[in-house]
């Protein structure tokens, strides 16, 4: 009997503590909470969020073959980075391509070739954490005459810590059929 009375007392006391703890937890999340004693709503303000910083990202994509530069393309994006300690995941995209007609016995099909970048960025101390998913495609110029030209593609997902103002290599990859080497570099500059 004594054990049951002690157990019942513990349950009742924990029930009176729980609403106070729930109210305290909800107030830290910035929501409207109801006071358990008088059922009146109280507006609780959330803690201020960290300021977002804006950056200019300068991408340079180089294609080289047989120890010589074949092409170089530049892309510039302006983005805002997620604060360092946040759980946000803002994404940014860049698309640069051309719809190319491909003829075959069944007619003409259009294929988009070019460069696609999808990325997210997070502030770091004097640097920027960048995650990049890139897709690069082109029509092979050395294809056999008469047949449809093959389309070469390269897809890379990479993460780098880019010091501000310094060119940083995101990836280097080789196309297996042409032995051409692709390299992507990024330079992050904080906007004033």
mmCIF file of C-alpha atoms in Angstrom:
data_model
loop_
_atom_site.group_PDB
_atom_site.id
_atom_site.type_symbol
_atom_site.label_atom_id
_atom_site.label_comp_id
_atom_site.label_asym_id
_atom_site.label_seq_id
_atom_site.Cartn_x
_atom_site.Cartn_y
_atom_site.Cartn_z
ATOM 1 C CA UNK A 1 0.000 0.000 0.000
ATOM 2 C CA UNK A 2 2.801 2.338 0.924
ATOM 3 C CA UNK A 3 4.532 1.593 -2.404
ATOM 4 C CA UNK A 4 1.340 2.361 -4.339
ATOM 5 C CA UNK A 5 0.908 5.654 -2.492
ATOM 6 C CA UNK A 6 4.519 6.642 -3.208
ATOM 7 C CA UNK A 7 4.113 5.684 -6.883
ATOM 8 C CA UNK A 8 0.886 7.704 -7.197
ATOM 9 C CA UNK A 9 2.540 10.726 -5.579
ATOM 10 C CA UNK A 10 5.429 10.531 -8.075
ATOM 11 C CA UNK A 11 3.046 10.364 -11.034
ATOM 12 C CA UNK A 12 0.993 13.341 -9.847
ATOM 13 C CA UNK A 13 4.071 15.464 -9.159
ATOM 14 C CA UNK A 14 5.567 14.677 -12.580
ATOM 15 C CA UNK A 15 2.285 15.675 -14.250
ATOM 16 C CA UNK A 16 2.428 19.073 -12.579
ATOM 17 C CA UNK A 17 6.050 19.608 -13.700
ATOM 18 C CA UNK A 18 5.592 18.525 -17.353
ATOM 19 C CA UNK A 19 3.380 21.467 -18.488
ATOM 20 C CA UNK A 20 5.922 23.927 -17.088
ATOM 21 C CA UNK A 21 8.743 22.160 -18.925
ATOM 22 C CA UNK A 22 6.698 22.059 -22.144
ATOM 23 C CA UNK A 23 5.978 25.786 -21.841
ATOM 24 C CA UNK A 24 9.675 26.523 -21.324
ATOM 25 C CA UNK A 25 10.658 24.328 -24.325
ATOM 26 C CA UNK A 26 8.066 25.955 -26.616
ATOM 27 C CA UNK A 27 9.136 29.447 -25.622
ATOM 28 C CA UNK A 28 12.697 28.754 -26.821
ATOM 29 C CA UNK A 29 11.389 27.768 -30.261
ATOM 30 C CA UNK A 30 9.603 31.095 -30.818
ATOM 31 C CA UNK A 31 5.986 29.909 -30.828
ATOM 32 C CA UNK A 32 2.796 31.073 -29.196
ATOM 33 C CA UNK A 33 2.269 29.037 -26.049
ATOM 34 C CA UNK A 34 -0.667 28.721 -23.669
ATOM 35 C CA UNK A 35 -0.081 29.170 -19.971
ATOM 36 C CA UNK A 36 -1.438 26.072 -18.165
ATOM 37 C CA UNK A 37 -2.721 28.078 -15.189
ATOM 38 C CA UNK A 38 -5.050 30.555 -16.908
ATOM 39 C CA UNK A 39 -5.237 29.246 -20.526
ATOM 40 C CA UNK A 40 -4.193 32.652 -21.867
ATOM 41 C CA UNK A 41 -1.913 32.682 -24.944
ATOM 42 C CA UNK A 42 1.505 34.278 -24.605
ATOM 43 C CA UNK A 43 3.582 35.305 -27.606
ATOM 44 C CA UNK A 44 7.184 34.243 -27.235
ATOM 45 C CA UNK A 45 9.787 35.661 -29.643
ATOM 46 C CA UNK A 46 12.419 33.475 -31.260
ATOM 47 C CA UNK A 47 16.094 34.183 -30.851
ATOM 48 C CA UNK A 48 17.461 36.319 -33.701
ATOM 49 C CA UNK A 49 18.874 34.361 -36.628
ATOM 50 C CA UNK A 50 22.435 34.838 -37.808
ATOM 51 C CA UNK A 51 22.980 37.301 -40.639
ATOM 52 C CA UNK A 52 23.443 35.847 -44.122
ATOM 53 C CA UNK A 53 26.564 36.767 -46.082
ATOM 54 C CA UNK A 54 26.541 37.186 -49.846
ATOM 55 C CA UNK A 55 29.269 35.914 -52.153
ATOM 56 C CA UNK A 56 30.328 36.040 -55.785
ATOM 57 C CA UNK A 57 31.477 32.643 -57.030
ATOM 58 C CA UNK A 58 33.792 32.691 -60.059
ATOM 59 C CA UNK A 59 33.909 29.267 -61.725
ATOM 60 C CA UNK A 60 36.474 28.382 -64.400
ATOM 61 C CA UNK A 61 36.020 25.143 -66.352
ATOM 62 C CA UNK A 62 39.036 24.026 -68.366
ATOM 63 C CA UNK A 63 39.286 21.222 -70.903
ATOM 64 C CA UNK A 64 42.755 20.045 -71.865
ATOM 65 C CA UNK A 65 44.043 17.320 -74.174
ATOM 66 C CA UNK A 66 47.552 16.177 -74.971
ATOM 67 C CA UNK A 67 49.077 18.753 -72.614
ATOM 68 C CA UNK A 68 47.379 21.753 -74.227
ATOM 69 C CA UNK A 69 44.369 23.832 -73.242
ATOM 70 C CA UNK A 70 41.439 23.104 -75.589
ATOM 71 C CA UNK A 71 38.804 25.356 -74.031
ATOM 72 C CA UNK A 72 38.134 27.499 -71.015
ATOM 73 C CA UNK A 73 34.721 28.710 -69.885
ATOM 74 C CA UNK A 74 33.899 31.093 -67.051
ATOM 75 C CA UNK A 75 30.696 31.285 -65.002
ATOM 76 C CA UNK A 76 29.824 33.785 -62.263
ATOM 77 C CA UNK A 77 27.110 33.261 -59.647
ATOM 78 C CA UNK A 78 25.973 35.504 -56.815
ATOM 79 C CA UNK A 79 24.680 33.555 -53.820
ATOM 80 C CA UNK A 80 24.013 33.884 -50.113
ATOM 81 C CA UNK A 81 25.576 31.320 -47.795
ATOM 82 C CA UNK A 82 23.797 29.573 -44.959
ATOM 83 C CA UNK A 83 25.091 30.677 -41.538
ATOM 84 C CA UNK A 84 27.833 28.512 -40.075
ATOM 85 C CA UNK A 85 25.856 26.934 -37.223
ATOM 86 C CA UNK A 86 22.460 26.743 -38.935
ATOM 87 C CA UNK A 87 20.588 23.691 -40.186
ATOM 88 C CA UNK A 88 19.475 25.517 -43.335
ATOM 89 C CA UNK A 89 20.269 24.033 -46.741
ATOM 90 C CA UNK A 90 19.685 26.655 -49.429
ATOM 91 C CA UNK A 91 20.461 25.511 -52.969
ATOM 92 C CA UNK A 92 21.541 27.447 -56.051
ATOM 93 C CA UNK A 93 21.632 26.466 -59.735
ATOM 94 C CA UNK A 94 23.350 27.517 -62.942
ATOM 95 C CA UNK A 95 22.370 26.181 -66.367
ATOM 96 C CA UNK A 96 24.261 26.953 -69.567
ATOM 97 C CA UNK A 97 23.479 24.828 -72.607
ATOM 98 C CA UNK A 98 22.406 24.471 -76.186
ATOM 99 C CA UNK A 99 19.688 22.282 -77.660
ATOM 100 C CA UNK A 100 21.376 20.380 -80.482
ATOM 101 C CA UNK A 101 19.477 18.508 -83.225
ATOM 102 C CA UNK A 102 20.492 14.871 -83.696
ATOM 103 C CA UNK A 103 19.273 13.175 -86.863
ATOM 104 C CA UNK A 104 18.585 9.458 -87.052
ATOM 105 C CA UNK A 105 16.425 7.246 -89.318
ATOM 106 C CA UNK A 106 13.362 7.957 -87.163
ATOM 107 C CA UNK A 107 13.650 11.738 -87.423
ATOM 108 C CA UNK A 108 15.245 14.549 -85.466
ATOM 109 C CA UNK A 109 15.707 14.568 -81.718
ATOM 110 C CA UNK A 110 16.968 17.501 -79.700
ATOM 111 C CA UNK A 111 19.468 16.963 -76.933
ATOM 112 C CA UNK A 112 20.623 19.615 -74.474
ATOM 113 C CA UNK A 113 24.376 19.794 -74.009
ATOM 114 C CA UNK A 114 26.291 22.159 -71.782
ATOM 115 C CA UNK A 115 27.026 22.759 -68.113
ATOM 116 C CA UNK A 116 24.760 22.400 -65.057
ATOM 117 C CA UNK A 117 25.834 23.343 -61.530
ATOM 118 C CA UNK A 118 23.731 22.754 -58.404
ATOM 119 C CA UNK A 119 25.306 23.901 -55.177
ATOM 120 C CA UNK A 120 24.887 24.881 -51.567
ATOM 121 C CA UNK A 121 27.230 26.964 -49.432
ATOM 122 C CA UNK A 122 27.812 27.506 -45.735
ATOM 123 C CA UNK A 123 29.900 30.167 -44.019
ATOM 124 C CA UNK A 124 33.194 29.082 -42.462
ATOM 125 C CA UNK A 125 36.017 31.048 -40.829
ATOM 126 C CA UNK A 126 37.616 33.078 -43.682
ATOM 127 C CA UNK A 127 36.336 30.450 -46.115
ATOM 128 C CA UNK A 128 33.213 29.042 -47.704
ATOM 129 C CA UNK A 129 32.102 25.397 -47.538
ATOM 130 C CA UNK A 130 30.713 24.557 -50.976
ATOM 131 C CA UNK A 131 28.974 21.381 -52.152
ATOM 132 C CA UNK A 132 28.725 21.220 -55.947
ATOM 133 C CA UNK A 133 26.952 18.754 -58.208
ATOM 134 C CA UNK A 134 28.026 19.339 -61.791
ATOM 135 C CA UNK A 135 26.975 17.781 -65.088
ATOM 136 C CA UNK A 136 28.990 18.594 -68.206
ATOM 137 C CA UNK A 137 28.019 17.289 -71.636
ATOM 138 C CA UNK A 138 29.224 17.912 -75.190
ATOM 139 C CA UNK A 139 29.037 16.408 -78.652
ATOM 140 C CA UNK A 140 32.206 14.546 -79.597
ATOM 141 C CA UNK A 141 33.940 16.301 -82.481
ATOM 142 C CA UNK A 142 35.991 13.250 -83.455
ATOM 143 C CA UNK A 143 33.048 10.958 -84.287
ATOM 144 C CA UNK A 144 32.904 8.687 -87.322
ATOM 145 C CA UNK A 145 31.434 10.261 -90.449
ATOM 146 C CA UNK A 146 27.836 9.432 -91.324
ATOM 147 C CA UNK A 147 26.612 8.221 -87.942
ATOM 148 C CA UNK A 148 25.129 10.212 -85.122
ATOM 149 C CA UNK A 149 27.712 11.986 -83.029
ATOM 150 C CA UNK A 150 28.248 10.551 -79.568
ATOM 151 C CA UNK A 151 27.515 12.743 -76.579
ATOM 152 C CA UNK A 152 30.122 12.828 -73.869
ATOM 153 C CA UNK A 153 29.084 13.507 -70.295
ATOM 154 C CA UNK A 154 30.773 13.971 -66.961
ATOM 155 C CA UNK A 155 28.952 14.120 -63.617
ATOM 156 C CA UNK A 156 30.692 14.990 -60.366
ATOM 157 C CA UNK A 157 29.456 15.688 -56.828
ATOM 158 C CA UNK A 158 32.165 17.300 -54.707
ATOM 159 C CA UNK A 159 32.662 19.341 -51.547
ATOM 160 C CA UNK A 160 35.432 21.874 -50.952
ATOM 161 C CA UNK A 161 36.483 24.378 -48.340
ATOM 162 C CA UNK A 162 37.319 27.435 -50.462
ATOM 163 C CA UNK A 163 39.486 30.107 -48.769
ATOM 164 C CA UNK A 164 38.091 33.547 -49.644
ATOM 165 C CA UNK A 165 39.771 35.163 -52.644
ATOM 166 C CA UNK A 166 41.826 32.087 -53.651
ATOM 167 C CA UNK A 167 41.194 29.780 -56.601
ATOM 168 C CA UNK A 168 40.313 26.299 -55.322
ATOM 169 C CA UNK A 169 40.085 23.145 -57.435
ATOM 170 C CA UNK A 170 36.663 21.518 -57.065
ATOM 171 C CA UNK A 171 37.528 18.478 -59.209
ATOM 172 C CA UNK A 172 39.767 17.170 -61.970
ATOM 173 C CA UNK A 173 38.421 14.330 -64.124
ATOM 174 C CA UNK A 174 39.392 12.581 -67.329
ATOM 175 C CA UNK A 175 37.013 11.560 -70.089
ATOM 176 C CA UNK A 176 37.848 7.872 -70.740
ATOM 177 C CA UNK A 177 37.162 7.870 -74.489
ATOM 178 C CA UNK A 178 38.898 11.097 -75.521
ATOM 179 C CA UNK A 179 41.471 11.249 -72.710
ATOM 180 C CA UNK A 180 40.549 14.929 -72.310
ATOM 181 C CA UNK A 181 40.943 16.267 -68.807
ATOM 182 C CA UNK A 182 38.352 18.542 -67.202
ATOM 183 C CA UNK A 183 39.101 20.777 -64.246
ATOM 184 C CA UNK A 184 36.708 23.013 -62.327
ATOM 185 C CA UNK A 185 38.004 25.789 -60.089
ATOM 186 C CA UNK A 186 36.068 28.224 -57.921
ATOM 187 C CA UNK A 187 37.029 31.504 -56.300
ATOM 188 C CA UNK A 188 34.705 32.796 -53.573
ATOM 189 C CA UNK A 189 34.643 36.539 -52.831
ATOM 190 C CA UNK A 190 32.453 38.018 -50.074
ATOM 191 C CA UNK A 191 30.267 40.894 -51.278
ATOM 192 C CA UNK A 192 30.855 44.203 -49.512
#
